[in-house]
mmCIF file of C-alpha atoms in Angstrom:
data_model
loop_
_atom_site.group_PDB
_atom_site.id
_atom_site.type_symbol
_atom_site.label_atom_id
_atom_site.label_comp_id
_atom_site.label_asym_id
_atom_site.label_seq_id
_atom_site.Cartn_x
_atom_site.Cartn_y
_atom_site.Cartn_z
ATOM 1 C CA UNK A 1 60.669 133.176 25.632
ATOM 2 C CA UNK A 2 61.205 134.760 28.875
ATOM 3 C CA UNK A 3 63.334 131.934 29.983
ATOM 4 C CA UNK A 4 66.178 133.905 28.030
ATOM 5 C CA UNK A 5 66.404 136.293 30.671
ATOM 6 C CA UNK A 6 68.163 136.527 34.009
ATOM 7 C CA UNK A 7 65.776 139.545 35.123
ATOM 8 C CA UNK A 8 63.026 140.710 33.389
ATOM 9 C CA UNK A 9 60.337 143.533 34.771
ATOM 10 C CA UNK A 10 57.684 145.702 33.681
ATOM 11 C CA UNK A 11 58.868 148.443 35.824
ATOM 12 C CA UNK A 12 61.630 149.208 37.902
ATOM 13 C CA UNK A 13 59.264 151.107 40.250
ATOM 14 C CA UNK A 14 61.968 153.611 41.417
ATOM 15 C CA UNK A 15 64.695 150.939 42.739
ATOM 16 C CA UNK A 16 68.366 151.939 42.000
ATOM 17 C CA UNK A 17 70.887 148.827 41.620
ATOM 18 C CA UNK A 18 73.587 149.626 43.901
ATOM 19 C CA UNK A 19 76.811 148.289 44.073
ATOM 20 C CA UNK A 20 77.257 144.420 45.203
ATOM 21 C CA UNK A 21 74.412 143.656 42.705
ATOM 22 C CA UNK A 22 74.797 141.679 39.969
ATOM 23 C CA UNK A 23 73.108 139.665 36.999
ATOM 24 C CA UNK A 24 74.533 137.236 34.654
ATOM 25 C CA UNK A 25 72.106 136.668 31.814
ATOM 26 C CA UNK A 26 69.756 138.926 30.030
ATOM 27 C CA UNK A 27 68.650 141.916 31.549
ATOM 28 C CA UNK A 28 65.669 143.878 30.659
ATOM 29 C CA UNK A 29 63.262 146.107 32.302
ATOM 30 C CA UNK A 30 60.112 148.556 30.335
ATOM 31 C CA UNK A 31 60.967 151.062 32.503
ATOM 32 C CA UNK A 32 63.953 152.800 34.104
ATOM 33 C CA UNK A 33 66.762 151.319 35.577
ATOM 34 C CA UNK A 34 68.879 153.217 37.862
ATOM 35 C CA UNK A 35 72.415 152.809 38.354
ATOM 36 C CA UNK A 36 74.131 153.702 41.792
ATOM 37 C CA UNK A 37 77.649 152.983 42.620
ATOM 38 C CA UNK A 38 79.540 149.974 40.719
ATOM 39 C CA UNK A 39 76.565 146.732 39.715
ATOM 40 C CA UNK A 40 77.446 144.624 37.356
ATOM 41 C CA UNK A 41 75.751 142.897 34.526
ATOM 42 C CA UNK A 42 77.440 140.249 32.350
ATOM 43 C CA UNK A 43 75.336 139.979 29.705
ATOM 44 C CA UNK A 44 73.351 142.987 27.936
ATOM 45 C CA UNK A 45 71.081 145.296 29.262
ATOM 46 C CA UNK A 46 68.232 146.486 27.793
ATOM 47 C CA UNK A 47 65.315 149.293 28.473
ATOM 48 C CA UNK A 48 62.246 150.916 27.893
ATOM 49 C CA UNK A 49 63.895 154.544 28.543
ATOM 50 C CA UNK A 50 67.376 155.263 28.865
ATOM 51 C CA UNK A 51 68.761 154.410 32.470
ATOM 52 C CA UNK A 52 69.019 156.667 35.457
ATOM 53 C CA UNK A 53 72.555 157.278 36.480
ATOM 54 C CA UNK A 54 72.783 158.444 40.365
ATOM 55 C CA UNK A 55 75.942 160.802 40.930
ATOM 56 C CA UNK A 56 79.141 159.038 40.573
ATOM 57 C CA UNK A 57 77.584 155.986 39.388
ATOM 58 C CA UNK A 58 79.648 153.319 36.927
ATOM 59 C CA UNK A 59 78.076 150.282 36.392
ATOM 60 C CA UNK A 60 79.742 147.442 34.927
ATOM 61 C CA UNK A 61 77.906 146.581 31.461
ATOM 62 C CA UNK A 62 80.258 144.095 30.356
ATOM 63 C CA UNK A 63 77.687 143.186 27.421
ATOM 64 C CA UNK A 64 76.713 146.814 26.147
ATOM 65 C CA UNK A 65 73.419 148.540 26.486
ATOM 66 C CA UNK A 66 70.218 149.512 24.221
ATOM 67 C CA UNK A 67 67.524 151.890 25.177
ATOM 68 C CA UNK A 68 64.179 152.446 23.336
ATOM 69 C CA UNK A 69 63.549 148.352 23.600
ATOM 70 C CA UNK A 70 60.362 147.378 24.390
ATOM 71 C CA UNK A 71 58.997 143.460 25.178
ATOM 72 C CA UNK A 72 55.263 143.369 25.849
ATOM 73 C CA UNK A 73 54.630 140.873 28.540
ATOM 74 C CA UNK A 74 51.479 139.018 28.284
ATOM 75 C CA UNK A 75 48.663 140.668 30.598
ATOM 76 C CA UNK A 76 47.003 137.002 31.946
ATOM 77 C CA UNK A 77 45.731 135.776 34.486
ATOM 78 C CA UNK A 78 47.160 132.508 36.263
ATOM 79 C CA UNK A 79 43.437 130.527 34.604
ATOM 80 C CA UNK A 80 45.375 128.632 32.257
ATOM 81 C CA UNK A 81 47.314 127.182 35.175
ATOM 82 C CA UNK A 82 44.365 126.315 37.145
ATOM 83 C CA UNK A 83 42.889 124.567 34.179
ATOM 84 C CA UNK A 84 44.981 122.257 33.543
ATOM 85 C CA UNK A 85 46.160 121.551 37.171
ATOM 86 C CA UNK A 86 42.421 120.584 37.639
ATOM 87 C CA UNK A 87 42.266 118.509 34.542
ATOM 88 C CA UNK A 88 45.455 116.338 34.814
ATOM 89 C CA UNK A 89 46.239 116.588 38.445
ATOM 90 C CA UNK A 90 48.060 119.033 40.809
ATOM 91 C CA UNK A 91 45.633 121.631 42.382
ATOM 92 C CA UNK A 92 45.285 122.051 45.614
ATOM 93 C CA UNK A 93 42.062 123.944 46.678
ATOM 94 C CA UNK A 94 43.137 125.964 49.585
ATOM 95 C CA UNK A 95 40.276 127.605 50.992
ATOM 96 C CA UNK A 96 42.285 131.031 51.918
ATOM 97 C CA UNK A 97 44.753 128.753 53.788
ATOM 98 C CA UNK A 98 48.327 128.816 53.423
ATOM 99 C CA UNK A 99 49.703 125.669 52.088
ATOM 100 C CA UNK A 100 53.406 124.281 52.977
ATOM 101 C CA UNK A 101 55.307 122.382 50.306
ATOM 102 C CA UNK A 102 58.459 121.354 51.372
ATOM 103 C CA UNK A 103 60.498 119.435 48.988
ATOM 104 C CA UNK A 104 62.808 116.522 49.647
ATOM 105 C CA UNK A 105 66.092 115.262 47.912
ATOM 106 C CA UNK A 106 64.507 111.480 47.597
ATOM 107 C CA UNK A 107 62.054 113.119 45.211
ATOM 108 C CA UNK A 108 58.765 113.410 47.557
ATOM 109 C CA UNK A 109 56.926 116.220 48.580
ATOM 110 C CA UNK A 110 55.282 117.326 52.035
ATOM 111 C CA UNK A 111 52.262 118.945 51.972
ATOM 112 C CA UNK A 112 50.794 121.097 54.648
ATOM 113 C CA UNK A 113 46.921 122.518 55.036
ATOM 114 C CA UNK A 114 46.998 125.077 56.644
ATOM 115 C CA UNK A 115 50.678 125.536 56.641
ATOM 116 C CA UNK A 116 51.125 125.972 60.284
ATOM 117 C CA UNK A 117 49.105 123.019 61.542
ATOM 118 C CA UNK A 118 48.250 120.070 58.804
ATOM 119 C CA UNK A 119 45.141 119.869 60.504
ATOM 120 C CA UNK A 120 43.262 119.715 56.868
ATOM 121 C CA UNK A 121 46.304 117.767 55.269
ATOM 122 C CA UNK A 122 49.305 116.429 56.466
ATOM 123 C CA UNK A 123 51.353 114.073 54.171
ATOM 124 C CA UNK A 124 54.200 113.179 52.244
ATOM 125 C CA UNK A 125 54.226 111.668 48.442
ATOM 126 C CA UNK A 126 56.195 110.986 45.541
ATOM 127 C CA UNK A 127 56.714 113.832 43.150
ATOM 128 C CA UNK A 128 54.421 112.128 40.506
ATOM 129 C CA UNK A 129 51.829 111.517 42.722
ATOM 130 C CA UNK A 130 51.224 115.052 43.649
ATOM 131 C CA UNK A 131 51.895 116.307 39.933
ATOM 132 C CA UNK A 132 51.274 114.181 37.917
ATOM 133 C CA UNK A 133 51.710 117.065 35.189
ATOM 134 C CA UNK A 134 54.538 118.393 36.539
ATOM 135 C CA UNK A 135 52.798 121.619 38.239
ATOM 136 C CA UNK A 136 51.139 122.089 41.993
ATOM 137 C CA UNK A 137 48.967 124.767 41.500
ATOM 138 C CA UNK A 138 47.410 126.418 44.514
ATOM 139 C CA UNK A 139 43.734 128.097 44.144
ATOM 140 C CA UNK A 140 42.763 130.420 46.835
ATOM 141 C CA UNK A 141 45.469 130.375 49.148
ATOM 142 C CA UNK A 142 49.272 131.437 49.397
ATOM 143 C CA UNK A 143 52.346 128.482 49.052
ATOM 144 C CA UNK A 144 55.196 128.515 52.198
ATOM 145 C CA UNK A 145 57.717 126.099 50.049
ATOM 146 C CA UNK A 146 61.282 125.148 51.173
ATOM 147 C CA UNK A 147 64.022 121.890 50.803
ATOM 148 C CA UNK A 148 65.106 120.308 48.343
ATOM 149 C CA UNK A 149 63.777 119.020 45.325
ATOM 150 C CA UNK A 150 64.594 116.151 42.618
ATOM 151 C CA UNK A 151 62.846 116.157 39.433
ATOM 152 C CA UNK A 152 60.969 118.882 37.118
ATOM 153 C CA UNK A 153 58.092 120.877 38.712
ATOM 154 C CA UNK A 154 56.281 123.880 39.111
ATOM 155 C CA UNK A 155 54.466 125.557 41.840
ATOM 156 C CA UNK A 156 51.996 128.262 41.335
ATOM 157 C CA UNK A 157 49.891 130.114 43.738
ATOM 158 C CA UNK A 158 46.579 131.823 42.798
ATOM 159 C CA UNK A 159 44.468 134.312 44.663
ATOM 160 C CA UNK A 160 41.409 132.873 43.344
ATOM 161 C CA UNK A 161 38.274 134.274 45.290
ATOM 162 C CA UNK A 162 40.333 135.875 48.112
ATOM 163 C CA UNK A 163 42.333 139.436 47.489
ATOM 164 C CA UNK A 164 45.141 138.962 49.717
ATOM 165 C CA UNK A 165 46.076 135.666 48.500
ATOM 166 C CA UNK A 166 48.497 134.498 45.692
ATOM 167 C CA UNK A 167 52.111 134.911 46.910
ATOM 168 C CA UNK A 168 54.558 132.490 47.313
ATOM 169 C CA UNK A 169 56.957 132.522 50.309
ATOM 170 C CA UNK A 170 60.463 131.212 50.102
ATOM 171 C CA UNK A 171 61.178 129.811 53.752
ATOM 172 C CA UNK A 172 64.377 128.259 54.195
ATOM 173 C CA UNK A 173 67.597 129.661 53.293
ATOM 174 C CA UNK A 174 68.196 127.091 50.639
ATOM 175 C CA UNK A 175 65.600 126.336 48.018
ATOM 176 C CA UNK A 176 67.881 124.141 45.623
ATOM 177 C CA UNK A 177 68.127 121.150 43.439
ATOM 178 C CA UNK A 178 69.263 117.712 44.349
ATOM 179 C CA UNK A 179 71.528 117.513 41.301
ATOM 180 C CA UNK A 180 72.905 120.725 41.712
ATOM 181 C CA UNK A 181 72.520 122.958 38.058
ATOM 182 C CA UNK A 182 75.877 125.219 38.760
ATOM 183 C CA UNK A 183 78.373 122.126 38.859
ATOM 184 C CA UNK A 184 76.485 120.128 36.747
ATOM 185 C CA UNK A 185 74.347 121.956 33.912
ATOM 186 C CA UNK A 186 72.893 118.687 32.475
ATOM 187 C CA UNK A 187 70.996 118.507 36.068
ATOM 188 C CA UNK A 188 67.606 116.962 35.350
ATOM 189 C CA UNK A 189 66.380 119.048 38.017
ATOM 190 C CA UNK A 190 64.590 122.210 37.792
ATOM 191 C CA UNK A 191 61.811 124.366 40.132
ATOM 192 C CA UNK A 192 59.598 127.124 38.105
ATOM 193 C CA UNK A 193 58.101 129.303 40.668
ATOM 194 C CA UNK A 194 54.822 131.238 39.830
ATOM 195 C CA UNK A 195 52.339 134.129 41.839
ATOM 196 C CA UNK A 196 49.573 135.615 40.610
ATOM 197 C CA UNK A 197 51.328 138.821 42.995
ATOM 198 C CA UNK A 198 54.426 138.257 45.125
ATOM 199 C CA UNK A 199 57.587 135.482 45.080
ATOM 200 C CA UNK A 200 58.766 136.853 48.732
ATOM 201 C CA UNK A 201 61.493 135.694 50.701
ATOM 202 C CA UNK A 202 60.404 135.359 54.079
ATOM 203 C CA UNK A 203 61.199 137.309 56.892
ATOM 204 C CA UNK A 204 64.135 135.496 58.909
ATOM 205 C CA UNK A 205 65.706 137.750 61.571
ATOM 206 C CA UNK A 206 68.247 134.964 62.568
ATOM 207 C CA UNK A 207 70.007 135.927 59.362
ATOM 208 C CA UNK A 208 72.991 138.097 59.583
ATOM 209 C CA UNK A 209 75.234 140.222 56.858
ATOM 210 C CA UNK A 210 76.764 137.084 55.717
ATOM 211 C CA UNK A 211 73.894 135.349 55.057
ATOM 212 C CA UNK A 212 73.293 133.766 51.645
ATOM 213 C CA UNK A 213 69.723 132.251 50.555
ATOM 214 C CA UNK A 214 70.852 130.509 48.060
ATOM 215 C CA UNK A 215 67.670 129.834 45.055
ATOM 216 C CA UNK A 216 68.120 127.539 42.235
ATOM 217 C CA UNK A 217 64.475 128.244 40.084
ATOM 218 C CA UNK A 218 63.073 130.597 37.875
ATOM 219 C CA UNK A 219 60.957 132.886 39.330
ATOM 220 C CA UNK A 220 57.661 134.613 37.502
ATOM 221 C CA UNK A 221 55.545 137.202 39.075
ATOM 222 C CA UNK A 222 52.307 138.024 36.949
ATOM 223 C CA UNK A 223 51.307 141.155 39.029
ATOM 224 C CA UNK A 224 53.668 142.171 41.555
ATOM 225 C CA UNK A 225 57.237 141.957 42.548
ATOM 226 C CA UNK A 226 60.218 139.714 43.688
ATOM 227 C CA UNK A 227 61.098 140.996 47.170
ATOM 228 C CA UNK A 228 62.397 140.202 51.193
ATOM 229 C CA UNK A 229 59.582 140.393 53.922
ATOM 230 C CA UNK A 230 59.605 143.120 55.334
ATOM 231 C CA UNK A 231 62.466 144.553 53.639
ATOM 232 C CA UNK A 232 62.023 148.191 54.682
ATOM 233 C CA UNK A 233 62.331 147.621 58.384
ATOM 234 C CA UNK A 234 64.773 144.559 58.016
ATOM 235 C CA UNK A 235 68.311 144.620 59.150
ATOM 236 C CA UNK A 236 71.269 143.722 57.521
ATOM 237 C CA UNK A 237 70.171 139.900 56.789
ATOM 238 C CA UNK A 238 72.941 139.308 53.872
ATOM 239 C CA UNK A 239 72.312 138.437 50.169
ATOM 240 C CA UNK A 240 69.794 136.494 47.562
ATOM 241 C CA UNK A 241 71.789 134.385 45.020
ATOM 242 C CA UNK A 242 69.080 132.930 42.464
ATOM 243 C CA UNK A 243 70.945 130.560 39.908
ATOM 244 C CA UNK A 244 68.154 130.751 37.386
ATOM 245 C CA UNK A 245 66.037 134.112 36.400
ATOM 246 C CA UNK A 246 63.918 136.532 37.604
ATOM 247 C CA UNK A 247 60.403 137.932 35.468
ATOM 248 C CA UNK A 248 58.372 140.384 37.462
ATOM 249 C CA UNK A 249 55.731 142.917 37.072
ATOM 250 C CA UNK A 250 57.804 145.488 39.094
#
């Protein structure tokens, strides 16, 4: 299961884990990592081909390292999702829209067609009446989701017809549970985030270096990558602290 790991990717596409970075869990890429200054990792690391050490590099691998591990990573498709969102409840048929979800700590859920307006949807439920199977899955369109949520759920975007679809944006700077899972690790609360291509945290430029988006979930990416908005031209906009795990594609 890939809910053993903290971070998990198919490739490391390049990216060099600098000092200030850290996992605690399971770490595993079938790639390359690449090690520059002083990250840490609690528990053990584990790769495809032996790690790239930048000059003067010394990670912290408090749980030891293995090279020449491989973990095949099945290759589907988000269908299986779909399926059974359409069959027990929980799709939402965007039609290339973005759709807002924004949870709330008395267990409802707003939803949002498009995102920006509600002009196709505009309302707020109970948790079990917009899963009723414990998923939202999104079909042709992108998911904006923030706030706070009570309860067991997952949310899943899927490009569908439409190419530039299937990413899920992380809005606010706190995407947590109610019952919060670091104090109290019997919390019945817990967020599984899916995209057929990119979990992204969006673009904020009122953020500053000490910032924290704080992300209680476990995050899959089937095809593409966990990543900031924009995070080439960004400036200094402080950290991501995700208290659950991290399985990408790159």
């Amino acid at each position: 299961s890939f809910a053993k790991y903290g971070y998990f990717t198919d490739s490391e596409g390049g990216v060099a884990w600098a000092t200030g970075d850290s996992v605690f869990g399971l770490a595993h890429t079938n790639g390359q990592f690449g090690f520059y200054g002083r990250p840490y990792f609690d528990s053990k690391v584990t790769g495809t081909t032996a790690a790239k050490y930048w000059s003067g590099a010394t990670p912290i691998l408090n749980g030891g390292y293995q090279w020449g591990i491989s973990v095949p990573r099945p290759a589907s498709t988000l269908t299986d999702l779909v399926t059974k969102a359409t069959s027990l409840g929980g799709l939402i048929s965007a039609g290339g829209n973005d759709v807002k979800i924004v949870f709330l700590s008395n267990g409802k859920v707003g939803v949002k067609i498009p995102a920006s307006t509600g002009a196709t949807r505009n309302d707020t439920l109970p948790l079990a009446s917009v899963a009723p199977a414990g998923i939202i899955v999104v079909n042709n369109g992108n998911i904006r989701v923030q706030g706070t949520y009570q309860g067991a759920v997952t949310i899943a975007a899927a490009k569908g017809s439409y190419s530039d679809k299937g990413h899920v944006y992380i809005e606010s700077n706190n995407l947590i549970a109610a019952t919060n899972p670091v104090t109290n690790p019997l919390s019945p609360d817990m967020l599984g985030i899916v995209a057929e291509k990119n979990v992204i945290v969006a673009k904020d430029l009122t953020r500053n270096s000490s910032t924290v988006v704080n992300i209680q979930a476990t995050i899959y990416s089937q095809t593409g990558k966990f990543i900031p908005e924009d995070y080439v031209n960004l400036p200094n906009s402080g950290r991501i602290n995700v208290n659950g795990g991290i399985i990408a594609n790159t």
